[in-house]
Amino acid sequence: MELTEHEQKMLSGEFGNAKKKSMEILVALGKIFGAKNMIPIKSVQVAGVSYSNLGEAGLEYLSELAKDGKVEVLTTLNPAGMDRENWRALGIPEDFAIKQNRVIEAFAKMGIQTTCTCTPYLIGNLPKRGDHIAWSESSAVTYANSVIGAYTNREGGPSALAAALTGVTPNYGMHLDENRKPDIHFKVEAKLKTLSDYGALSYFVGTHCKAKIPYLSGISNPTNDQLKTFSAGVVTYGSKPLFHVQGVTPEAAKYEPPVETITVTQKDLEDSYKALTGPGNDVDFVSIGCPHASIDELKKVADLLKGKKVKVETWIATARPTKKKADELGYSKIIEDSGAKFACDTCMVVAPIKGRFKSIATTSAKAVYYVSARFGMLTRIGSLEDCINAAITGKWKK
Ligand code: F3S
């Protein structure tokens, strides 16, 4: 790989151990993927924050880097294993909380903004079209590439952190225009209304995509929340972390619809709902906010919960700055008065909840995939209205 003089100096250790180690990781990655050079980046989002995933070895690695490492660009974190303020109410054990806080402290020492969210673009880590960035979390990467038109590979935790500590990333994959062309056309005839309709569509497109880049037509005026839900599901079920929507996403106008075409009918959407929904109608856990809820979603949840009481454990996962906004607007009080709990900084997939619940109701196809694979829960997917109804009754009615 061709390195600049400054990159060579980082690699030789002239700027300390953390930058040296980081350049070693990035050069090794670049060689594997055939990158010719490094490219400067504007921002980073680091995954691998939950102590559940990192363990003791991961914590030691971070503490070592934090001795002399400082980030070069705006960097935020993916969700951690717990709400950093409200962890006791969510049933997180104290020994886990101690370890999780040590992880966050190590990131903070490196100059990272310790906002833990999979929607960094909603809380100030918002790239512009054409910016090169190094983000980790798959839904955020897919949203950034597709909806914003930024350029990022789906980084692992260590390679994203290495990019943050050096300000560069290897120039390959999604950073190159020639790799961003769509391969397969999905002609959407199904009617899409709710968040979970976009979740079901993401399942259909992802499972039919086979690691290609989808181009969708027939979708008009999706909301940002619908696009973030679609971003999370489509990459989880099998697409590359980029999609184009005719007349909606910024790069779609550069391309004609690909020749290979699949039509998405109303029946395909209904079959996707069936594939994502388990047997029975009991619900003992409701989780909203995958990806993390926006302020508009929190308003809708507050409207649905006003004057009601939830019967089962109900988590509303969101970024802490979004929750603060909801506090100011009075939504948080309505939500908490119902007995629902905020899960800021975290979510039901990265929190240590294995064995606590049997069946979950959610709006998100991505959540369905992970809670069934990791925790063996039965899943029910539906609109915000369906999920809040399940929270109040403990039953799934569709
Ligand atoms: Fe975010 Fe957790 Fe879903 S990280 S995308 S809320 S699985």
Short mmCIF file of C-alpha atoms and ligand atoms in Angstrom, two decimals:
data_model
loop_
_atom_site.label_atom_id
_atom_site.label_comp_id
_atom_site.label_asym_id
_atom_site.label_seq_id
_atom_site.Cartn_x
_atom_site.Cartn_y
_atom_site.Cartn_z
CA MET A 1 0.00 0.00 0.00
CA GLU A 2 1.09 3.55 -0.68
CA LEU A 3 1.29 5.45 2.60
CA THR A 4 1.85 9.17 3.09
CA GLU A 5 4.80 10.35 5.15
CA HIS A 6 2.50 11.01 8.10
CA GLU A 7 0.93 7.53 7.84
CA GLN A 8 4.44 5.99 7.68
CA LYS A 9 5.39 7.86 10.85
CA MET A 10 2.28 6.61 12.66
CA LEU A 11 3.15 3.06 11.54
CA SER A 12 6.74 3.33 12.75
CA GLY A 13 5.59 4.39 16.22
CA GLU A 14 6.71 8.03 16.06
CA PHE A 15 3.32 9.15 17.46
CA GLY A 16 2.99 6.49 20.13
CA ASN A 17 1.82 2.93 20.65
CA ALA A 18 -1.94 3.39 20.02
CA LYS A 19 -1.40 5.00 16.62
CA LYS A 20 1.24 2.38 15.73
CA LYS A 21 -1.05 -0.52 16.63
CA SER A 22 -3.94 1.14 14.78
CA MET A 23 -1.93 1.64 11.59
CA GLU A 24 -0.82 -2.00 11.75
CA ILE A 25 -4.49 -3.07 11.81
CA LEU A 26 -5.45 -0.73 8.96
CA VAL A 27 -2.49 -1.70 6.74
CA ALA A 28 -3.23 -5.41 7.30
CA LEU A 29 -6.90 -4.84 6.38
CA GLY A 30 -5.95 -2.77 3.36
CA LYS A 31 -3.64 -5.54 2.10
CA ILE A 32 -6.35 -8.20 2.53
CA PHE A 33 -8.87 -6.17 0.54
CA GLY A 34 -6.45 -4.82 -2.07
CA ALA A 35 -6.61 -1.13 -1.05
CA LYS A 36 -4.04 1.03 -2.87
CA ASN A 37 -3.97 3.76 -0.24
CA MET A 38 -5.62 5.18 2.89
CA ILE A 39 -8.37 7.79 2.69
CA PRO A 40 -8.97 10.57 5.28
CA ILE A 41 -12.27 10.24 7.14
CA LYS A 42 -14.66 12.75 8.69
CA SER A 43 -16.20 10.66 11.47
CA VAL A 44 -16.28 7.29 13.20
CA GLN A 45 -18.87 5.17 14.97
CA VAL A 46 -17.38 2.35 17.05
CA ALA A 47 -19.22 -0.92 17.75
CA GLY A 48 -18.17 -3.58 20.23
CA VAL A 49 -19.05 -1.47 23.27
CA SER A 50 -21.06 -3.97 25.32
CA TYR A 51 -19.02 -5.74 27.97
CA SER A 52 -21.09 -8.86 27.03
CA ASN A 53 -19.29 -8.92 23.69
CA LEU A 54 -15.90 -7.53 24.74
CA GLY A 55 -15.20 -9.56 27.86
CA GLU A 56 -12.04 -9.09 29.93
CA ALA A 57 -9.68 -9.43 26.95
CA GLY A 58 -11.50 -6.63 25.08
CA LEU A 59 -11.43 -4.36 28.13
CA GLU A 60 -7.66 -4.91 28.52
CA TYR A 61 -7.10 -4.10 24.83
CA LEU A 62 -9.01 -0.82 25.18
CA SER A 63 -7.20 0.14 28.41
CA GLU A 64 -3.86 -0.41 26.65
CA LEU A 65 -4.85 1.85 23.71
CA ALA A 66 -6.20 4.49 26.12
CA LYS A 67 -2.72 4.94 27.68
CA ASP A 68 -1.57 7.18 24.80
CA GLY A 69 -4.34 7.06 22.16
CA LYS A 70 -6.43 10.12 21.20
CA VAL A 71 -8.99 10.18 18.39
CA GLU A 72 -8.42 12.44 15.36
CA VAL A 73 -12.07 12.86 14.25
CA LEU A 74 -15.57 13.05 15.72
CA THR A 75 -16.24 9.59 17.18
CA THR A 76 -19.33 8.18 18.90
CA LEU A 77 -20.16 4.73 20.27
CA ASN A 78 -22.66 2.01 19.45
CA PRO A 79 -25.09 0.89 22.21
CA ALA A 80 -23.50 -0.49 25.39
CA GLY A 81 -24.73 -3.39 27.51
CA MET A 82 -26.80 -1.18 29.82
CA ASP A 83 -28.51 2.15 30.36
CA ARG A 84 -25.75 4.11 32.06
CA GLU A 85 -28.14 5.83 34.48
CA ASN A 86 -31.13 3.50 34.70
CA TRP A 87 -29.35 0.10 34.74
CA ARG A 88 -30.74 -1.06 38.09
CA ALA A 89 -34.36 -0.58 36.95
CA LEU A 90 -33.64 -2.66 33.85
CA GLY A 91 -32.39 -5.55 36.01
CA ILE A 92 -28.68 -5.33 35.06
CA PRO A 93 -26.37 -7.00 37.64
CA GLU A 94 -24.00 -4.68 39.55
CA ASP A 95 -20.79 -6.55 38.62
CA PHE A 96 -21.72 -6.18 34.92
CA ALA A 97 -22.37 -2.45 35.43
CA ILE A 98 -18.92 -1.94 36.98
CA LYS A 99 -17.17 -3.62 34.03
CA GLN A 100 -19.34 -1.78 31.48
CA ASN A 101 -18.45 1.57 33.06
CA ARG A 102 -14.73 0.72 32.83
CA VAL A 103 -15.18 0.08 29.10
CA ILE A 104 -16.86 3.48 28.61
CA GLU A 105 -14.17 5.23 30.69
CA ALA A 106 -11.45 3.78 28.42
CA PHE A 107 -13.26 5.13 25.34
CA ALA A 108 -13.73 8.52 27.03
CA LYS A 109 -10.00 8.72 27.81
CA MET A 110 -9.33 8.46 24.07
CA GLY A 111 -11.49 11.55 23.44
CA ILE A 112 -14.50 9.64 22.14
CA GLN A 113 -17.95 11.15 22.73
CA THR A 114 -19.53 8.47 24.88
CA THR A 115 -23.04 8.78 23.46
CA CYS A 116 -23.93 5.14 22.85
CA THR A 117 -26.32 4.85 19.94
CA CYS A 118 -26.94 3.08 16.64
CA THR A 119 -28.50 6.29 15.28
CA PRO A 120 -25.49 8.64 15.47
CA TYR A 121 -26.99 10.62 12.57
CA LEU A 122 -29.86 11.70 14.88
CA ILE A 123 -27.62 13.10 17.62
CA GLY A 124 -24.99 15.19 15.85
CA ASN A 125 -22.67 12.64 14.20
CA LEU A 126 -24.20 13.48 10.82
CA PRO A 127 -21.98 13.21 7.74
CA LYS A 128 -22.67 15.02 4.47
CA ARG A 129 -23.22 13.39 1.08
CA GLY A 130 -19.85 12.26 -0.29
CA ASP A 131 -18.03 12.24 3.07
CA HIS A 132 -15.82 9.23 3.77
CA ILE A 133 -16.41 7.83 7.25
CA ALA A 134 -15.64 4.63 9.20
CA TRP A 135 -18.75 3.38 10.96
CA SER A 136 -19.38 -0.04 12.45
CA GLU A 137 -22.99 -0.73 13.28
CA SER A 138 -24.68 -2.36 10.30
CA SER A 139 -27.94 -0.34 10.31
CA ALA A 140 -26.06 2.95 10.72
CA VAL A 141 -23.59 2.00 7.97
CA THR A 142 -26.44 1.11 5.61
CA TYR A 143 -28.35 4.32 6.44
CA ALA A 144 -25.20 6.45 5.95
CA ASN A 145 -24.34 4.88 2.58
CA SER A 146 -27.89 4.76 1.25
CA VAL A 147 -29.95 7.60 2.72
CA ILE A 148 -27.17 10.16 3.33
CA GLY A 149 -24.87 9.18 0.45
CA ALA A 150 -21.75 9.02 2.64
CA TYR A 151 -19.09 6.35 1.97
CA THR A 152 -18.33 3.69 4.56
CA ASN A 153 -17.49 0.04 4.82
CA ARG A 154 -19.04 -1.99 7.62
CA GLU A 155 -16.14 -1.78 10.04
CA GLY A 156 -15.47 -4.13 12.90
CA GLY A 157 -15.01 -2.53 16.34
CA PRO A 158 -11.17 -2.68 16.24
CA SER A 159 -10.84 -1.30 12.69
CA ALA A 160 -13.29 1.56 13.42
CA LEU A 161 -11.33 2.46 16.55
CA ALA A 162 -8.07 2.27 14.58
CA ALA A 163 -9.57 4.67 12.01
CA ALA A 164 -10.62 7.06 14.80
CA LEU A 165 -7.12 7.04 16.32
CA THR A 166 -5.40 7.72 12.98
CA GLY A 167 -8.01 9.69 10.99
CA VAL A 168 -7.75 7.36 7.97
CA THR A 169 -9.20 4.11 6.64
CA PRO A 170 -8.15 1.76 3.80
CA ASN A 171 -9.65 2.86 0.48
CA TYR A 172 -11.60 -0.15 -0.78
CA GLY A 173 -15.15 -1.56 -1.00
CA MET A 174 -17.91 0.98 -0.42
CA HIS A 175 -15.40 3.88 -0.58
CA LEU A 176 -15.09 3.35 -4.36
CA ASP A 177 -17.89 4.48 -6.72
CA GLU A 178 -17.46 1.42 -8.94
CA ASN A 179 -18.59 -0.80 -6.03
CA ARG A 180 -21.81 1.14 -5.35
CA LYS A 181 -23.80 0.22 -8.47
CA PRO A 182 -27.09 -1.65 -7.89
CA ASP A 183 -27.26 -5.30 -9.01
CA ILE A 184 -30.91 -6.28 -8.57
CA HIS A 185 -34.20 -4.43 -9.00
CA PHE A 186 -37.11 -4.86 -6.56
CA LYS A 187 -40.32 -3.51 -8.07
CA VAL A 188 -42.48 -2.84 -5.02
CA GLU A 189 -46.20 -3.24 -5.67
CA ALA A 190 -47.10 -3.96 -2.02
CA LYS A 191 -48.62 -1.04 -0.09
CA LEU A 192 -46.32 0.19 2.69
CA LYS A 193 -47.70 2.15 5.63
CA THR A 194 -46.19 1.26 9.00
CA LEU A 195 -42.66 0.87 10.35
CA SER A 196 -43.13 -2.89 10.44
CA ASP A 197 -44.23 -2.89 6.76
CA TYR A 198 -40.75 -1.56 6.02
CA GLY A 199 -39.33 -4.20 8.38
CA ALA A 200 -41.18 -6.96 6.51
CA LEU A 201 -40.02 -5.50 3.17
CA SER A 202 -36.43 -5.45 4.46
CA TYR A 203 -36.74 -9.16 5.28
CA PHE A 204 -38.06 -9.95 1.78
CA VAL A 205 -35.43 -7.86 -0.03
CA GLY A 206 -32.57 -9.02 2.22
CA THR A 207 -33.35 -12.71 1.85
CA HIS A 208 -33.71 -12.42 -1.95
CA CYS A 209 -30.65 -10.22 -2.40
CA LYS A 210 -27.85 -12.73 -1.84
CA ALA A 211 -25.14 -10.20 -0.96
CA LYS A 212 -26.05 -7.86 -3.83
CA ILE A 213 -26.95 -4.14 -3.83
CA PRO A 214 -30.73 -3.68 -4.21
CA TYR A 215 -32.44 -0.95 -6.23
CA LEU A 216 -36.08 -0.39 -5.24
CA SER A 217 -38.82 1.29 -7.24
CA GLY A 218 -42.46 1.91 -6.38
CA ILE A 219 -41.80 3.52 -2.99
CA SER A 220 -42.82 7.12 -2.51
CA ASN A 221 -42.18 9.49 0.38
CA PRO A 222 -40.88 7.11 3.06
CA THR A 223 -40.16 8.80 6.40
CA ASN A 224 -36.66 8.81 7.87
CA ASP A 225 -37.87 6.37 10.54
CA GLN A 226 -39.11 3.97 7.87
CA LEU A 227 -35.78 4.23 6.03
CA LYS A 228 -33.82 3.57 9.24
CA THR A 229 -35.94 0.48 9.95
CA PHE A 230 -35.43 -0.73 6.38
CA SER A 231 -31.67 -0.06 6.64
CA ALA A 232 -31.45 -2.22 9.77
CA GLY A 233 -33.36 -5.17 8.33
CA VAL A 234 -32.12 -5.36 4.77
CA VAL A 235 -28.45 -5.73 5.72
CA THR A 236 -29.27 -8.15 8.54
CA TYR A 237 -31.04 -10.51 6.14
CA GLY A 238 -28.43 -10.48 3.41
CA SER A 239 -27.87 -7.36 1.30
CA LYS A 240 -24.67 -5.35 1.06
CA PRO A 241 -24.77 -2.26 3.35
CA LEU A 242 -26.17 -0.05 0.58
CA PHE A 243 -29.47 0.26 -1.25
CA HIS A 244 -30.94 2.72 -3.72
CA VAL A 245 -34.57 3.83 -3.88
CA GLN A 246 -35.75 5.45 -7.12
CA GLY A 247 -36.68 9.09 -6.51
CA VAL A 248 -35.70 8.91 -2.82
CA THR A 249 -32.03 8.14 -2.07
CA PRO A 250 -29.31 10.48 -3.35
CA GLU A 251 -27.37 8.16 -5.64
CA ALA A 252 -30.36 6.38 -7.23
CA ALA A 253 -30.60 8.91 -10.10
CA LYS A 254 -27.11 7.88 -11.28
CA TYR A 255 -28.39 4.41 -12.23
CA GLU A 256 -30.97 2.69 -14.42
CA PRO A 257 -32.93 -0.13 -12.70
CA PRO A 258 -30.88 -3.35 -13.04
CA VAL A 259 -32.17 -5.98 -15.48
CA GLU A 260 -32.63 -8.75 -12.88
CA THR A 261 -36.02 -7.85 -11.40
CA ILE A 262 -38.18 -9.26 -8.59
CA THR A 263 -41.71 -7.93 -8.03
CA VAL A 264 -42.77 -7.52 -4.38
CA THR A 265 -46.50 -8.22 -4.06
CA GLN A 266 -48.87 -7.74 -1.14
CA LYS A 267 -48.73 -11.50 -0.59
CA ASP A 268 -44.90 -11.39 -0.39
CA LEU A 269 -45.25 -8.79 2.37
CA GLU A 270 -47.83 -10.90 4.23
CA ASP A 271 -45.63 -14.01 3.90
CA SER A 272 -42.70 -12.02 5.31
CA TYR A 273 -44.81 -11.06 8.34
CA LYS A 274 -45.63 -14.75 8.85
CA ALA A 275 -41.97 -15.76 8.60
CA LEU A 276 -41.03 -13.17 11.25
CA THR A 277 -43.80 -14.07 13.71
CA GLY A 278 -43.72 -17.09 16.03
CA PRO A 279 -46.65 -19.26 17.23
CA GLY A 280 -49.05 -18.32 20.07
CA ASN A 281 -50.10 -14.86 21.23
CA ASP A 282 -48.48 -14.38 24.64
CA VAL A 283 -46.07 -11.45 25.02
CA ASP A 284 -43.88 -10.90 28.10
CA PHE A 285 -41.51 -8.27 26.68
CA VAL A 286 -42.05 -5.32 24.36
CA SER A 287 -39.13 -3.43 22.90
CA ILE A 288 -39.47 -0.31 20.76
CA GLY A 289 -36.53 1.48 19.17
CA CYS A 290 -34.51 -0.78 16.87
CA PRO A 291 -32.70 1.21 15.55
CA HIS A 292 -32.87 3.70 18.45
CA ALA A 293 -36.13 5.64 18.48
CA SER A 294 -36.27 9.15 17.03
CA ILE A 295 -38.04 12.02 18.80
CA ASP A 296 -41.00 11.55 16.43
CA GLU A 297 -41.28 7.88 17.41
CA LEU A 298 -41.13 8.86 21.10
CA LYS A 299 -44.00 11.29 20.53
CA LYS A 300 -46.07 8.52 18.91
CA VAL A 301 -45.29 6.13 21.79
CA ALA A 302 -46.28 8.81 24.33
CA ASP A 303 -49.56 9.46 22.45
CA LEU A 304 -50.35 5.72 22.50
CA LEU A 305 -49.46 5.27 26.19
CA LYS A 306 -51.14 8.42 27.55
CA GLY A 307 -53.26 7.49 30.59
CA LYS A 308 -52.57 3.73 30.16
CA LYS A 309 -50.55 1.20 32.21
CA VAL A 310 -48.31 -1.46 30.69
CA LYS A 311 -48.75 -5.03 31.89
CA VAL A 312 -45.43 -6.49 30.72
CA GLU A 313 -41.82 -5.30 30.74
CA THR A 314 -41.62 -2.57 28.09
CA TRP A 315 -38.38 -0.94 26.95
CA ILE A 316 -38.07 2.14 24.78
CA ALA A 317 -34.52 2.14 23.41
CA THR A 318 -33.16 5.50 22.35
CA ALA A 319 -30.09 7.73 22.44
CA ARG A 320 -29.70 9.75 25.63
CA PRO A 321 -29.81 13.14 23.82
CA THR A 322 -33.11 12.08 22.18
CA LYS A 323 -34.49 11.10 25.61
CA LYS A 324 -33.42 14.52 26.97
CA LYS A 325 -35.44 16.18 24.20
CA ALA A 326 -38.39 13.95 25.12
CA ASP A 327 -37.99 15.05 28.77
CA GLU A 328 -38.30 18.71 27.72
CA LEU A 329 -41.35 18.01 25.58
CA GLY A 330 -43.15 16.04 28.31
CA TYR A 331 -43.13 12.71 26.40
CA SER A 332 -40.85 10.95 28.90
CA LYS A 333 -43.18 11.56 31.84
CA ILE A 334 -46.16 10.11 29.95
CA ILE A 335 -44.11 7.05 28.93
CA GLU A 336 -42.69 6.47 32.42
CA ASP A 337 -46.05 7.05 34.14
CA SER A 338 -47.37 4.08 32.12
CA GLY A 339 -44.70 1.82 33.64
CA ALA A 340 -42.68 1.57 30.40
CA LYS A 341 -38.93 2.08 30.88
CA PHE A 342 -36.39 3.96 28.83
CA ALA A 343 -33.38 1.93 27.78
CA CYS A 344 -30.96 4.70 26.77
CA ASP A 345 -27.39 3.85 25.66
CA THR A 346 -28.39 0.20 25.09
CA CYS A 347 -30.92 -2.14 23.46
CA MET A 348 -32.46 -5.56 23.94
CA VAL A 349 -29.85 -7.22 21.74
CA VAL A 350 -26.68 -6.03 23.51
CA ALA A 351 -28.05 -6.05 27.11
CA PRO A 352 -27.46 -9.26 29.13
CA ILE A 353 -31.11 -10.45 29.15
CA LYS A 354 -30.70 -14.09 28.12
CA GLY A 355 -33.34 -16.26 29.79
CA ARG A 356 -35.43 -13.39 31.21
CA PHE A 357 -38.19 -13.32 28.56
CA LYS A 358 -39.97 -15.85 26.35
CA SER A 359 -41.71 -13.75 23.69
CA ILE A 360 -41.05 -10.27 22.39
CA ALA A 361 -43.17 -7.80 20.42
CA THR A 362 -41.25 -5.38 18.22
CA THR A 363 -41.55 -3.21 15.11
CA SER A 364 -38.14 -4.31 13.83
CA ALA A 365 -37.15 -7.19 11.55
CA LYS A 366 -33.56 -6.82 12.73
CA ALA A 367 -34.62 -7.26 16.37
CA VAL A 368 -36.53 -10.42 15.39
CA TYR A 369 -33.38 -11.92 13.87
CA TYR A 370 -31.13 -11.27 16.86
CA VAL A 371 -33.45 -12.02 19.78
CA SER A 372 -34.47 -15.34 18.26
CA ALA A 373 -30.89 -16.30 17.32
CA ARG A 374 -29.22 -15.14 20.55
CA PHE A 375 -31.90 -15.58 23.18
CA GLY A 376 -34.29 -18.11 21.61
CA MET A 377 -37.31 -15.81 22.13
CA LEU A 378 -40.55 -16.18 20.22
CA THR A 379 -41.14 -13.07 18.13
CA ARG A 380 -44.11 -10.95 17.07
CA ILE A 381 -43.59 -8.08 14.61
CA GLY A 382 -46.12 -5.31 14.06
CA SER A 383 -46.78 -1.59 14.02
CA LEU A 384 -46.15 0.74 16.97
CA GLU A 385 -49.90 0.48 17.72
CA ASP A 386 -49.73 -3.36 17.75
CA CYS A 387 -46.69 -3.34 20.05
CA ILE A 388 -48.12 -0.82 22.53
CA ASN A 389 -51.36 -2.78 22.59
CA ALA A 390 -49.32 -5.90 23.48
CA ALA A 391 -47.55 -3.93 26.22
CA ILE A 392 -50.91 -3.00 27.76
CA THR A 393 -52.60 -6.40 27.42
CA GLY A 394 -49.74 -8.94 27.39
CA LYS A 395 -51.36 -10.43 24.26
CA TRP A 396 -50.57 -10.19 20.56
CA LYS A 397 -53.60 -9.31 18.49
CA LYS A 398 -53.27 -8.59 14.79
FE1 F3S B 1 -29.60 -0.62 17.32
FE2 F3S B 1 -29.67 -2.66 18.93
FE3 F3S B 1 -31.27 -2.57 16.86
S1 F3S B 1 -27.85 -1.67 18.19
S2 F3S B 1 -30.15 -1.42 15.33
S3 F3S B 1 -31.29 -1.18 18.63
S4 F3S B 1 -30.19 -4.36 17.59
#
